[in-house]
Every structure is written in structure tokens, then in C-alpha cells.
Amino acid sequence: MPDELNPLFGTTWWDKMNEAEKGEVRRNLEAWRFSQFMHGEQGALICTAKIVQTVPDIDSKFYAATQVIDEARHVEVYSRYLHEKSSSSTRSTTTWPACSTTSFVTVAGT
Ligand SMILES: [Fe+2]
């Protein structure tokens, strides 16, 4: 993302950072953004699982379950991106919440 979209851009803190520090801020900001998307997908996963529970007939459940699978895939993609691509040498991946699709579905009670 362009630096102009970084909330620190244009501040005295930004101006005092060297390029390595700015790079670390960029990586952390992007990881935060992707983390927000991942949590939105977790919410979508819960919502679609609830729809499966509430629809009355089996055909509706089959149809709604396809969306649950899609949302689970979205959670997995964002989770993997955060764990595998967004980590840096100065931050452990354990900083991010444990959120594999399997454990999340168990927590969601589905
Ligand atoms: Fe989604």
C-alpha cells in the first residue's frame, strides 16, 4: 500500500525512522489489515454455520453448507498468509492468535 495511507506517514515519528524501521512498520500495518479481513471471515464462518442449523430441510442445509466451506477456506487463506508471509525476523508468528480453521470450527460448535 502507498505510504500515504499509513497513519504514521507525514508525522515526525515517520520522518525520524530509517528505511528498515519504515519497512517494519509497513509489514506490521499490512499484517494488521489482513488480520482484520481474517476476523471478518471468521465471523462469516460462524454466521453461515448458524444458517445451516436453522434451515428446515436437508437440501437447504446442503446448499448452506457450501457457503460454510467457502468461508472456512477464506479463514484458512488469511490465516496462512499471516503465519507464512507476514512474519518478520523481529516478530514471532506466535504474536498472532491461533486460528486454524479446524480449531475455530470446534470453538464455534459446528
Ligand atoms: Fe468470505
mmCIF file of N, CA and C and ligand atoms in Angstrom, residues 37 40-42 44-45 48 67 70-75 78, ligand 1:
data_model
loop_
_atom_site.group_PDB
_atom_site.id
_atom_site.type_symbol
_atom_site.label_atom_id
_atom_site.label_comp_id
_atom_site.label_asym_id
_atom_site.label_seq_id
_atom_site.Cartn_x
_atom_site.Cartn_y
_atom_site.Cartn_z
ATOM 1 N N PHE A 37 -9.312 -8.673 7.970
ATOM 2 C CA PHE A 37 -10.052 -9.483 6.992
ATOM 3 C C PHE A 37 -10.274 -10.894 7.529
ATOM 4 N N GLY A 40 -13.008 -11.006 9.977
ATOM 5 C CA GLY A 40 -14.293 -10.890 9.290
ATOM 6 C C GLY A 40 -14.725 -12.221 8.685
ATOM 7 N N GLU A 41 -13.774 -12.943 8.129
ATOM 8 C CA GLU A 41 -14.084 -14.259 7.561
ATOM 9 C C GLU A 41 -14.479 -15.245 8.659
ATOM 10 N N GLN A 42 -13.875 -15.133 9.827
ATOM 11 C CA GLN A 42 -14.280 -15.985 10.950
ATOM 12 C C GLN A 42 -15.730 -15.696 11.334
ATOM 13 N N ALA A 44 -18.016 -14.575 9.282
ATOM 14 C CA ALA A 44 -18.828 -15.143 8.203
ATOM 15 C C ALA A 44 -18.962 -16.652 8.365
ATOM 16 N N LEU A 45 -17.901 -17.288 8.833
ATOM 17 C CA LEU A 45 -17.949 -18.735 9.057
ATOM 18 C C LEU A 45 -18.988 -19.082 10.125
ATOM 19 N N THR A 48 -22.599 -18.412 8.663
ATOM 20 C CA THR A 48 -23.082 -19.407 7.702
ATOM 21 C C THR A 48 -23.334 -20.752 8.379
ATOM 22 N N GLN A 67 -21.557 -22.687 1.525
ATOM 23 C CA GLN A 67 -21.033 -21.377 1.912
ATOM 24 C C GLN A 67 -20.133 -21.491 3.137
ATOM 25 N N ASP A 70 -16.834 -22.394 1.867
ATOM 26 C CA ASP A 70 -16.164 -21.219 1.289
ATOM 27 C C ASP A 70 -15.570 -20.337 2.379
ATOM 28 N N GLU A 71 -16.342 -20.068 3.419
ATOM 29 C CA GLU A 71 -15.846 -19.189 4.488
ATOM 30 C C GLU A 71 -14.670 -19.833 5.222
ATOM 31 N N ALA A 72 -14.736 -21.134 5.409
ATOM 32 C CA ALA A 72 -13.611 -21.831 6.054
ATOM 33 C C ALA A 72 -12.350 -21.706 5.200
ATOM 34 N N ARG A 73 -12.514 -21.792 3.890
ATOM 35 C CA ARG A 73 -11.350 -21.624 3.004
ATOM 36 C C ARG A 73 -10.796 -20.205 3.115
ATOM 37 N N HIS A 74 -11.693 -19.225 3.206
ATOM 38 C CA HIS A 74 -11.233 -17.835 3.319
ATOM 39 C C HIS A 74 -10.453 -17.637 4.623
ATOM 40 N N VAL A 75 -10.959 -18.186 5.718
ATOM 41 C CA VAL A 75 -10.247 -18.088 7.005
ATOM 42 C C VAL A 75 -8.868 -18.720 6.864
ATOM 43 N N TYR A 78 -6.378 -16.475 4.772
ATOM 44 C CA TYR A 78 -5.858 -15.323 5.523
ATOM 45 C C TYR A 78 -4.960 -15.765 6.671
HETATM 46 FE FE FE B 1 -15.629 -14.995 2.971
#
